[in-house]
Short mmCIF file of N, CA and C in Angstrom, two decimals:
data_model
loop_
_atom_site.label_atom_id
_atom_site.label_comp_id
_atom_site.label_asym_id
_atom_site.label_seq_id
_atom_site.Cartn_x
_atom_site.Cartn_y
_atom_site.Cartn_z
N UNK F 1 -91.25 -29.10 3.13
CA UNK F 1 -90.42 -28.03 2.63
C UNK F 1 -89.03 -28.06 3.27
N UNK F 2 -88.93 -28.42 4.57
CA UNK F 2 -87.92 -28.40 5.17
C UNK F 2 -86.56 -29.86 4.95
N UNK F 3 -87.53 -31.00 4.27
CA UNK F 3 -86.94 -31.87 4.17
C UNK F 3 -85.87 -32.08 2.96
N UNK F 4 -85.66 -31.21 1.63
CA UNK F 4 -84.65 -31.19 1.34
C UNK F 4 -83.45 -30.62 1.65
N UNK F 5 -83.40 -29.51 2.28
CA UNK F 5 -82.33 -28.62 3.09
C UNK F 5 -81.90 -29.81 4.09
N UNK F 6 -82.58 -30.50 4.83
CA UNK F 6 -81.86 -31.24 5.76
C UNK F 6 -81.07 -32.63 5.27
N UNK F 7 -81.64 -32.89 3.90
CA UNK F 7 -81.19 -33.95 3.48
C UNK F 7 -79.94 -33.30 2.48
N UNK F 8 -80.11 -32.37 1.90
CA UNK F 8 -78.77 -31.30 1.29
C UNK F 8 -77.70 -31.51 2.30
N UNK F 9 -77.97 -30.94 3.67
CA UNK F 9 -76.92 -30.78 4.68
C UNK F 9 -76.29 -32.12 4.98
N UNK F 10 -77.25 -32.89 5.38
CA UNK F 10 -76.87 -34.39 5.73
C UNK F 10 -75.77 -35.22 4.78
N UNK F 11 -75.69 -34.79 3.68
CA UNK F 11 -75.15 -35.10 1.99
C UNK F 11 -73.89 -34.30 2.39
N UNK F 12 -73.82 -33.17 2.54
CA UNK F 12 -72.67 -32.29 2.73
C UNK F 12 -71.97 -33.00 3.80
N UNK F 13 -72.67 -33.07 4.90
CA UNK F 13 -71.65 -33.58 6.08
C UNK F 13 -71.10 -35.00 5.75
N UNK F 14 -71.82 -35.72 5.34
CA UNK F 14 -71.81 -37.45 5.14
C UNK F 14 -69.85 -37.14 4.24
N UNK F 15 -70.43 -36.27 3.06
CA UNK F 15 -69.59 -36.40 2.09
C UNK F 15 -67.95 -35.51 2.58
N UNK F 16 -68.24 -34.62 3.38
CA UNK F 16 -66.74 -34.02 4.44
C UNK F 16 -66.22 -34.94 5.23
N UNK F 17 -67.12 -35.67 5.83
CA UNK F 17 -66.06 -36.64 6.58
C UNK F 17 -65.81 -37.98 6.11
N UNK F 18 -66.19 -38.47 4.65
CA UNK F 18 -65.44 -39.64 3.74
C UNK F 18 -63.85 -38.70 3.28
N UNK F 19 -64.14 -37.28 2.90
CA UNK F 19 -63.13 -36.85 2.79
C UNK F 19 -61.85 -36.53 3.67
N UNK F 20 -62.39 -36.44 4.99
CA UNK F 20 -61.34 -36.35 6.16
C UNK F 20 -60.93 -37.53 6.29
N UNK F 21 -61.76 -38.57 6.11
CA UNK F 21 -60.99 -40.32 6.42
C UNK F 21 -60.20 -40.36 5.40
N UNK F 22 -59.96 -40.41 4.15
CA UNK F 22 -59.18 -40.21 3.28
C UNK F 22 -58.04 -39.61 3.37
N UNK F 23 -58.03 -38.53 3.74
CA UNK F 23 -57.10 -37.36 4.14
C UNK F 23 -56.09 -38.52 5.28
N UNK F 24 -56.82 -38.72 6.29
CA UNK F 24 -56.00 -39.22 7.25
C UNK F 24 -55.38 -40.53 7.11
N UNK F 25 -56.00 -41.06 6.56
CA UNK F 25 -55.70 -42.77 6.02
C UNK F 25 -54.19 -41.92 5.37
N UNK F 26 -54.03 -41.28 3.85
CA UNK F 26 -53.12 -41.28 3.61
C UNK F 26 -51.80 -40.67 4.45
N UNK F 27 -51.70 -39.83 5.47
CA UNK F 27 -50.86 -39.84 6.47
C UNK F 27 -50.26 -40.77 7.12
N UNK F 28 -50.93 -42.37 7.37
CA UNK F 28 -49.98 -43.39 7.40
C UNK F 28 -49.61 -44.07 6.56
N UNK F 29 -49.93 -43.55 5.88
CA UNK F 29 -48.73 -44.31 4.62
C UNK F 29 -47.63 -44.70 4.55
N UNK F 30 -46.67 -46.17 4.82
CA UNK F 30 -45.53 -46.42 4.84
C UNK F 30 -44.78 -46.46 3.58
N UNK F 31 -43.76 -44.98 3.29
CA UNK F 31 -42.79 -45.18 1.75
C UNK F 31 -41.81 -45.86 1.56
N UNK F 32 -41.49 -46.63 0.99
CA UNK F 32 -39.67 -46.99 0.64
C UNK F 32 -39.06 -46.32 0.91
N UNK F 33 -37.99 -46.74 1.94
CA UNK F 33 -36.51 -45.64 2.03
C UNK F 33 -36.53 -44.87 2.80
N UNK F 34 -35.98 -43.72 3.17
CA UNK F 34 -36.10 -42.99 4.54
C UNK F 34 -35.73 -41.45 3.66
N UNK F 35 -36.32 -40.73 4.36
CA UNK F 35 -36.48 -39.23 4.56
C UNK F 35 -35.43 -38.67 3.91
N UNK F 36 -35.48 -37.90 2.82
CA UNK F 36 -34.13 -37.29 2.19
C UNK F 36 -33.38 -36.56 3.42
N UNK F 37 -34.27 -35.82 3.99
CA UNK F 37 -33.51 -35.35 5.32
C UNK F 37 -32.68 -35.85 6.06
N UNK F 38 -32.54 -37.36 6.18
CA UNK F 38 -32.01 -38.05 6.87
C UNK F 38 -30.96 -38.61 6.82
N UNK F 39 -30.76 -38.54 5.07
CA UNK F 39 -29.80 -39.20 4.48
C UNK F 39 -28.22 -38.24 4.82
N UNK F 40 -27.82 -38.58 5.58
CA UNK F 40 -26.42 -38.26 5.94
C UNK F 40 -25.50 -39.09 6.91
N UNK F 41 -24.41 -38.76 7.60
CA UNK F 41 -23.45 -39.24 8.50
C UNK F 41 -23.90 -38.57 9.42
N UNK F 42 -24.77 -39.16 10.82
CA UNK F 42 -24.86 -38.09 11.93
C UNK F 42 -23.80 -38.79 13.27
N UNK F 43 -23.57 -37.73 13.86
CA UNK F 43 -22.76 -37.90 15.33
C UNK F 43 -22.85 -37.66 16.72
N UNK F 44 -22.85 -39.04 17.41
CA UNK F 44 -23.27 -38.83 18.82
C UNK F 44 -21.62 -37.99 19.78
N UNK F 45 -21.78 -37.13 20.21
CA UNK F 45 -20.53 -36.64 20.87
C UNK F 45 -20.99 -37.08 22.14
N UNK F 46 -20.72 -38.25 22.61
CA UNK F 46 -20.82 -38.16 24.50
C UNK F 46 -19.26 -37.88 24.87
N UNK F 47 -19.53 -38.03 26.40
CA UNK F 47 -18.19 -37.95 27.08
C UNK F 47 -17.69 -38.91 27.06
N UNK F 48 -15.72 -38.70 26.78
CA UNK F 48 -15.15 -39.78 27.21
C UNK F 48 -15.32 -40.60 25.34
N UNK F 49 -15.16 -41.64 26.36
CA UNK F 49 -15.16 -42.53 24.67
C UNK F 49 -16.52 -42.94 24.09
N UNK F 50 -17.70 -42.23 24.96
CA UNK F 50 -18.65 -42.58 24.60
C UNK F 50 -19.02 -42.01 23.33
N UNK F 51 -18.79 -42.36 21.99
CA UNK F 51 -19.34 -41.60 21.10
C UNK F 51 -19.53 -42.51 19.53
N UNK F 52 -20.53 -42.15 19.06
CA UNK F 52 -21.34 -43.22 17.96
C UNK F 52 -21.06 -42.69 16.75
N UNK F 53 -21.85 -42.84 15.89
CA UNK F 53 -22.39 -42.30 14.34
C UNK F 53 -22.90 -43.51 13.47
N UNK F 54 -23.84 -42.84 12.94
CA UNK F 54 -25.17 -43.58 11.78
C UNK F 54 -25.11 -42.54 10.86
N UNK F 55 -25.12 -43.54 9.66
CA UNK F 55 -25.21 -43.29 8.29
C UNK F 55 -26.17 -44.03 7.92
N UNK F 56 -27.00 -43.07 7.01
CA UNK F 56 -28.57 -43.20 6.54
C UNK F 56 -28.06 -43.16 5.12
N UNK F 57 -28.55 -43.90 4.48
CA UNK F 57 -28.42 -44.10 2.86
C UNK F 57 -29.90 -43.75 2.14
N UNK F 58 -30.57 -44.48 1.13
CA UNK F 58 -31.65 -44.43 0.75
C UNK F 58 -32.64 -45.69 1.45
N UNK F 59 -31.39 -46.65 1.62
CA UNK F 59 -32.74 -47.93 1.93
C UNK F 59 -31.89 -48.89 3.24
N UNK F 60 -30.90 -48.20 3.68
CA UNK F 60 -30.69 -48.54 5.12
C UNK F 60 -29.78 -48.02 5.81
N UNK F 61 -29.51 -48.14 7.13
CA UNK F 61 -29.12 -47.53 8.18
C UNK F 61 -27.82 -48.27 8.52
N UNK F 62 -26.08 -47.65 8.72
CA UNK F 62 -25.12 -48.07 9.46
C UNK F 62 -24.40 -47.85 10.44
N UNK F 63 -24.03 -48.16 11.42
CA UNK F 63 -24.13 -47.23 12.48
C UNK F 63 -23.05 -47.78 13.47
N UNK F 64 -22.15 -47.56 14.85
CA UNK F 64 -21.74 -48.06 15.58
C UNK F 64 -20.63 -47.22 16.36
N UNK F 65 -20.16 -47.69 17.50
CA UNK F 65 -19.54 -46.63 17.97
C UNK F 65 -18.23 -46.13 17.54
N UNK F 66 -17.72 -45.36 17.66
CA UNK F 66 -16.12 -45.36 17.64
C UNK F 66 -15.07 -45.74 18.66
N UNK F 67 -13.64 -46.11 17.78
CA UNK F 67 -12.86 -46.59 18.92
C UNK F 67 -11.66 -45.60 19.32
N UNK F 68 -10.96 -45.85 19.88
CA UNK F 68 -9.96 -45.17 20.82
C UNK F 68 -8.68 -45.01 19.81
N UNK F 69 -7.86 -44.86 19.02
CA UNK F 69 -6.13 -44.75 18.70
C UNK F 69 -5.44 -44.00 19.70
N UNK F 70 -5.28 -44.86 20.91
CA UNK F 70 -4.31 -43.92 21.83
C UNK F 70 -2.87 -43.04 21.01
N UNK F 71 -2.42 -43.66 19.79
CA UNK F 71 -0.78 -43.66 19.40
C UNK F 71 -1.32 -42.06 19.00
N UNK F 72 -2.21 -42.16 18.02
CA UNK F 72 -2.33 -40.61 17.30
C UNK F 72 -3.54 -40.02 18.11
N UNK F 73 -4.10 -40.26 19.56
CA UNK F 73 -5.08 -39.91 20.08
C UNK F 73 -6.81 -39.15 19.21
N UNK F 74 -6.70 -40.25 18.10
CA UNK F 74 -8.00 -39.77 17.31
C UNK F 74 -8.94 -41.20 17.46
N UNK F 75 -10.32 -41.24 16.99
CA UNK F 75 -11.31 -41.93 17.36
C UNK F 75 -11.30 -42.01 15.30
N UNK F 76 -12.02 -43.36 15.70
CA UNK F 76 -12.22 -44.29 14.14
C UNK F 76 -13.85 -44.93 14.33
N UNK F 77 -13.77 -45.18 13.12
CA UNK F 77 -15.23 -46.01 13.26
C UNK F 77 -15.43 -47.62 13.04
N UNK F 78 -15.76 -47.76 14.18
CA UNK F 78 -15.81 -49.52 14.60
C UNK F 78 -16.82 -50.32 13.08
N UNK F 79 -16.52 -51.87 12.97
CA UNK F 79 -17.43 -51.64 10.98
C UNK F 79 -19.11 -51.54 11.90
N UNK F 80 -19.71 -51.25 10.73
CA UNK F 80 -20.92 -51.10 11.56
C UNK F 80 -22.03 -52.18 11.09
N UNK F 81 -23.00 -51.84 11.60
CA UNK F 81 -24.49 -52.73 11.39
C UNK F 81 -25.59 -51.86 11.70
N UNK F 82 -26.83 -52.21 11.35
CA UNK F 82 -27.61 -51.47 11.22
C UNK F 82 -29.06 -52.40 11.17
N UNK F 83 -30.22 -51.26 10.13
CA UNK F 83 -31.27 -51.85 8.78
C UNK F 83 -30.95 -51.60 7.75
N UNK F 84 -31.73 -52.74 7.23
CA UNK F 84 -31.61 -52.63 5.67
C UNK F 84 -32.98 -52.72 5.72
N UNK F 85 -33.09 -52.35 4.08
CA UNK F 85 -34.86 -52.56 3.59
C UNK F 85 -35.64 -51.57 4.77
N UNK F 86 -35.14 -50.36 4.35
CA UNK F 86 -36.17 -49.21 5.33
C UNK F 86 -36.68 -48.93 4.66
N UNK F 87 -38.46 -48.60 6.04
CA UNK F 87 -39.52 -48.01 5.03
C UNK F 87 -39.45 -46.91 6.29
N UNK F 88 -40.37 -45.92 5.65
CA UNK F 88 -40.92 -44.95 6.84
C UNK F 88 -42.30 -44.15 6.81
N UNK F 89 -42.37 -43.75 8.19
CA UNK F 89 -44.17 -43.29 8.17
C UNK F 89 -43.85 -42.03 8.71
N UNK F 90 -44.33 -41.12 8.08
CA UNK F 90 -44.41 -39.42 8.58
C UNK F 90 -45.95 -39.33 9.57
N UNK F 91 -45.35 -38.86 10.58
CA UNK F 91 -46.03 -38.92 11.98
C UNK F 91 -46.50 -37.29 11.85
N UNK F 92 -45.87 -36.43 11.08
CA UNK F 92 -46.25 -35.15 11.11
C UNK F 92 -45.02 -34.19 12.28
N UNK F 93 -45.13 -32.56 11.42
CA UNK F 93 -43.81 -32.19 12.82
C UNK F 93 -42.52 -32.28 12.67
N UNK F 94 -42.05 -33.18 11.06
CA UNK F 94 -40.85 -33.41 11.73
C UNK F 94 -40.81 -34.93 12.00
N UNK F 95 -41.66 -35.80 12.29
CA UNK F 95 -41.36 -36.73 13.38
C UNK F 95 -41.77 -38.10 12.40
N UNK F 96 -40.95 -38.65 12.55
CA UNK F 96 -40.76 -40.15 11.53
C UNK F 96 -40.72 -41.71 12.16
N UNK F 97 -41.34 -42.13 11.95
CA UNK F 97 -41.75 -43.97 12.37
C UNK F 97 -41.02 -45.00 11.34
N UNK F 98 -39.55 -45.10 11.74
CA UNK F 98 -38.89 -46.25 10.83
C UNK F 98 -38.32 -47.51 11.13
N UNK F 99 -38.57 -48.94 10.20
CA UNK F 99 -38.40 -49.92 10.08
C UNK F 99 -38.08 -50.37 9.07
N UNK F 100 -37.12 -51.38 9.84
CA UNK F 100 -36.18 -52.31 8.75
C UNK F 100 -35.90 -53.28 9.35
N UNK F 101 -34.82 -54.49 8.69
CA UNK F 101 -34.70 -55.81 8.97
C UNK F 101 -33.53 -55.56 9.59
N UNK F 102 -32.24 -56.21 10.89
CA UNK F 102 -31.44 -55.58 11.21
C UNK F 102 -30.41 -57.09 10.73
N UNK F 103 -29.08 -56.06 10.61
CA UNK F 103 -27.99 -56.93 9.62
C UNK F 103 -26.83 -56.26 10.59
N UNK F 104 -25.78 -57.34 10.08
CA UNK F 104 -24.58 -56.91 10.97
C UNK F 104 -23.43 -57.31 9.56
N UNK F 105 -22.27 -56.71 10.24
CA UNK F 105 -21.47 -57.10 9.47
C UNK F 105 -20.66 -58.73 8.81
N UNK F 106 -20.02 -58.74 8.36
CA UNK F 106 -19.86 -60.44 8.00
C UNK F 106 -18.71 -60.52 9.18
N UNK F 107 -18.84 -61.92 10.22
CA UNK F 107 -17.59 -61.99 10.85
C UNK F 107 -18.39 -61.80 12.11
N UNK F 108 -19.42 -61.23 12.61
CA UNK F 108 -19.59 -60.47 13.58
C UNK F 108 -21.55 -60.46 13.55
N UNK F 109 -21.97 -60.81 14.65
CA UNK F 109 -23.53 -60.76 14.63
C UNK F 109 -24.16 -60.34 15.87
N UNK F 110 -25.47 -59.54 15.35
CA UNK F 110 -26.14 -58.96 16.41
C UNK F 110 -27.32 -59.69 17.23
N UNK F 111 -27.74 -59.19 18.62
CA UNK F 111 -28.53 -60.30 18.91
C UNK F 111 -29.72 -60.00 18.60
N UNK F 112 -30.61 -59.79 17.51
CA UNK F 112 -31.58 -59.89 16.42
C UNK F 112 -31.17 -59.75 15.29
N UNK F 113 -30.13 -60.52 14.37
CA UNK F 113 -29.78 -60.24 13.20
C UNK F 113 -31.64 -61.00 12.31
N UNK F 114 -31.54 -60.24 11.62
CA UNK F 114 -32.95 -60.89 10.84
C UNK F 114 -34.21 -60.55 11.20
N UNK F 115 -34.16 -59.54 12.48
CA UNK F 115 -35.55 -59.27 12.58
C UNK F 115 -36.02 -58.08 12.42
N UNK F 116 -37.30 -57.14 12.44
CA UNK F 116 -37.55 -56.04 12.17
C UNK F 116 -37.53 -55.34 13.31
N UNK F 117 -37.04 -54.43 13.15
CA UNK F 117 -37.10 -53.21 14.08
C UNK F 117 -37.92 -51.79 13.61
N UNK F 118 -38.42 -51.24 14.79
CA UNK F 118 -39.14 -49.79 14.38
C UNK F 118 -38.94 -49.19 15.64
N UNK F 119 -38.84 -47.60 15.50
CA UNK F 119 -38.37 -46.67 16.35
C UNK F 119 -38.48 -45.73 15.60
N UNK F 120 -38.60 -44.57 16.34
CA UNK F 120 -39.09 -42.99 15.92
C UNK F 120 -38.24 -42.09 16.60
N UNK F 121 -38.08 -41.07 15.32
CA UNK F 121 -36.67 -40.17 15.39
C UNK F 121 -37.50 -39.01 15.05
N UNK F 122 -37.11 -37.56 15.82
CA UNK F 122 -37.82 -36.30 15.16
C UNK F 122 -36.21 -35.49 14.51
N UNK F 123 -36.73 -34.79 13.26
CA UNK F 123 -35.32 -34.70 12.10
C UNK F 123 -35.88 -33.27 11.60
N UNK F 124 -34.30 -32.92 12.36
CA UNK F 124 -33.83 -31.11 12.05
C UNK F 124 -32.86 -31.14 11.17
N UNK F 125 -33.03 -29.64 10.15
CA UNK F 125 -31.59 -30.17 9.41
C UNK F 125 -30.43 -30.33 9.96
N UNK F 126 -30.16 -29.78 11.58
CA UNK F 126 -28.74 -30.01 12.55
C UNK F 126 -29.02 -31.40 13.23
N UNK F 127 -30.14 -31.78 13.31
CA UNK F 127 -29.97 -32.72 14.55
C UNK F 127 -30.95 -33.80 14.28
N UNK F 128 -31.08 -35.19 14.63
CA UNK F 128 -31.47 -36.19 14.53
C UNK F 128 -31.90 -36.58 15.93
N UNK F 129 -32.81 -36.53 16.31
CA UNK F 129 -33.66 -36.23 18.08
C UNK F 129 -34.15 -38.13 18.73
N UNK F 130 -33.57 -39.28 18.81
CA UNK F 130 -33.81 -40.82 18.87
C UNK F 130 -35.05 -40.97 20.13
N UNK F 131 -36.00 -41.21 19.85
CA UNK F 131 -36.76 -41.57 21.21
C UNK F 131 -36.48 -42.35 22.40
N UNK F 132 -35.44 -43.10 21.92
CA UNK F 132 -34.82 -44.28 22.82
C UNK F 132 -33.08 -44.61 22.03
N UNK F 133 -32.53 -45.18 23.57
CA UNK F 133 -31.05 -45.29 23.37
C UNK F 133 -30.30 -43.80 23.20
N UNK F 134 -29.15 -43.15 22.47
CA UNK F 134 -28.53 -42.19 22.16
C UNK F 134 -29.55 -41.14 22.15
N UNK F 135 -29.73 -40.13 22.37
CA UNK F 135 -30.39 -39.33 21.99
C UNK F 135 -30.76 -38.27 21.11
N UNK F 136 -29.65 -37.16 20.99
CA UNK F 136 -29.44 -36.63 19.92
C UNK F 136 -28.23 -36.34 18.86
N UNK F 137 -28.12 -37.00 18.07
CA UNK F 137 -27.18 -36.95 16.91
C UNK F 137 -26.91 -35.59 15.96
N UNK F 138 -25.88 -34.93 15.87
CA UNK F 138 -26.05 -34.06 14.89
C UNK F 138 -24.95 -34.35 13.76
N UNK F 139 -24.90 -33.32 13.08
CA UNK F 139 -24.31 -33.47 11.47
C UNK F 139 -22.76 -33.25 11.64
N UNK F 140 -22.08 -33.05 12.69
CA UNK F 140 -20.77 -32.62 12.53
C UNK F 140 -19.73 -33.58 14.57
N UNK F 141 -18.73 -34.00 14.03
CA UNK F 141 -18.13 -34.29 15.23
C UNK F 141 -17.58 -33.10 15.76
N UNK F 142 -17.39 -33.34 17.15
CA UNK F 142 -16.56 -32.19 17.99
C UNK F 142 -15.40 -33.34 18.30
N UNK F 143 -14.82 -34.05 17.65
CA UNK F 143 -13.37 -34.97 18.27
C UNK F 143 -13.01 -34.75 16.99
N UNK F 144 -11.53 -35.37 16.89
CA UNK F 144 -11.08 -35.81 15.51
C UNK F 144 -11.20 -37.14 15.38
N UNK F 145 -10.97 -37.32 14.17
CA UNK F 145 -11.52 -39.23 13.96
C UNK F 145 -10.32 -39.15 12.67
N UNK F 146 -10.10 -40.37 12.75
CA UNK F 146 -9.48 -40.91 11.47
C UNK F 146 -9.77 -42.23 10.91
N UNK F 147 -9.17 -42.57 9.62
CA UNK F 147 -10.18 -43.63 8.70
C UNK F 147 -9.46 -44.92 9.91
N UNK F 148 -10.35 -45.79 9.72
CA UNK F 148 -10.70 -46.91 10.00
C UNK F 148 -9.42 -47.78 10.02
N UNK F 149 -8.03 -48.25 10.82
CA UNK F 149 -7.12 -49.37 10.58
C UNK F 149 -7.83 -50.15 9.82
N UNK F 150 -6.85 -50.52 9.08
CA UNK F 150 -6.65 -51.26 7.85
C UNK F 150 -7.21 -53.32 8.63
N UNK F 151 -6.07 -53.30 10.03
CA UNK F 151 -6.39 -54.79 10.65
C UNK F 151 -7.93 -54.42 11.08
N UNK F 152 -8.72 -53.58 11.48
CA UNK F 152 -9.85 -53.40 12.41
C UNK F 152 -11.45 -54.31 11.52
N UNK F 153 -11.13 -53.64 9.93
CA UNK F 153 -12.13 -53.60 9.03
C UNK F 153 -12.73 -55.11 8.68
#
C-alpha cells in the first residue's frame, strides 16, 4: 500500500531536479554581443593624466587612454584597440563574463593581437565596476577632452 506514494514522490523529486539542471545549464549560456547596458562610451577619471575610456558597440570593445594638449590644456583620445567578436555570459547580479579576440589598430600592435581574452565587469546604469586593471568607469568625464589631432589618428 505504501509503495505507490513512495514511488509517486520519488517521480516528483527525480522530475524537480532534471528541472533545476535545466534551469541552471541555461544561465551559462554564452550570447553574441555584449549587454545592451553596456553599450556606451565609459570613462576612467584618474589623477593627473591618468585617464582612459572604452566604447562598447554590439560586437566589440575600443578603448585606450587619453593624451595631454598642453596648447589648449584639454585631453583627446589616443586611436584605440580593444575585442572584437564579443560574446557574453550573465553571471547573475548585474555581473557579466566577456570574451573576444583582441585587435589593435592598423600601424600599431598589441602584445596578444589575435588572441582571446575574458574578464568580468559588474554593470550599473552609472558605472562599469572591471575586476582587474582600471576599476571603475562611469558614463560621463570630469576633464574636458577634445576630438582627436588630425596628425595623431
Amino acid at each position: 500500500m505504501h509503495k505507490p506514494y513512495f514511488l509517486l514522490a520519488l517521480a516528483t523529486v527525480t522530475l524537480g531536479l532534471t528541472v533545476a539542471n535545466v534551469t541552471s545549464a541555461k544561465a551559462a549560456t554564452w550570447h553574441a554581443g555584449t549587454p545592451k547596458v553596456l553599450r556606451h562610451t565609459w570613462f576612467y577619471n584618474g589623477k593627473g593624466d591618468n585617464k582612459a575610456y572604452i566604447t562598447y558597440s554590439k560586437t566589440k570593445s575600443t578603448g585606450n587612454l587619453f593624451g595631454y594638449d598642453a596648447t589648449s590644456e584639454r585631453y583627446y583620445r589616443l586611436p584605440g584597440y580593444g575585442l572584437k567578436k564579443l560574446k557574453y555570459q550573465s553571471l547573475g547580479k548585474h555581473v557579466y563574463r566577456l570574451s573576444g579576440i583582441q585587435y589593435s589598430p592598423k600601424g600599431s600592435q598589441v602584445q596578444y593581437d589575435g588572441e582571446r581574452m575574458t574578464y568580468k565587469v559588474k554593470i550599473t546604469s552609472k558605472q562599469v565596476h572591471f575586476y582587474q586593471g582600471y576599476h571603475n568607469y562611469v558614463r560621463k568625464a570630469t576633464f574636458t577632452t577634445m576630438k582627436t589631432p588630425a596628425g595623431i589618428a
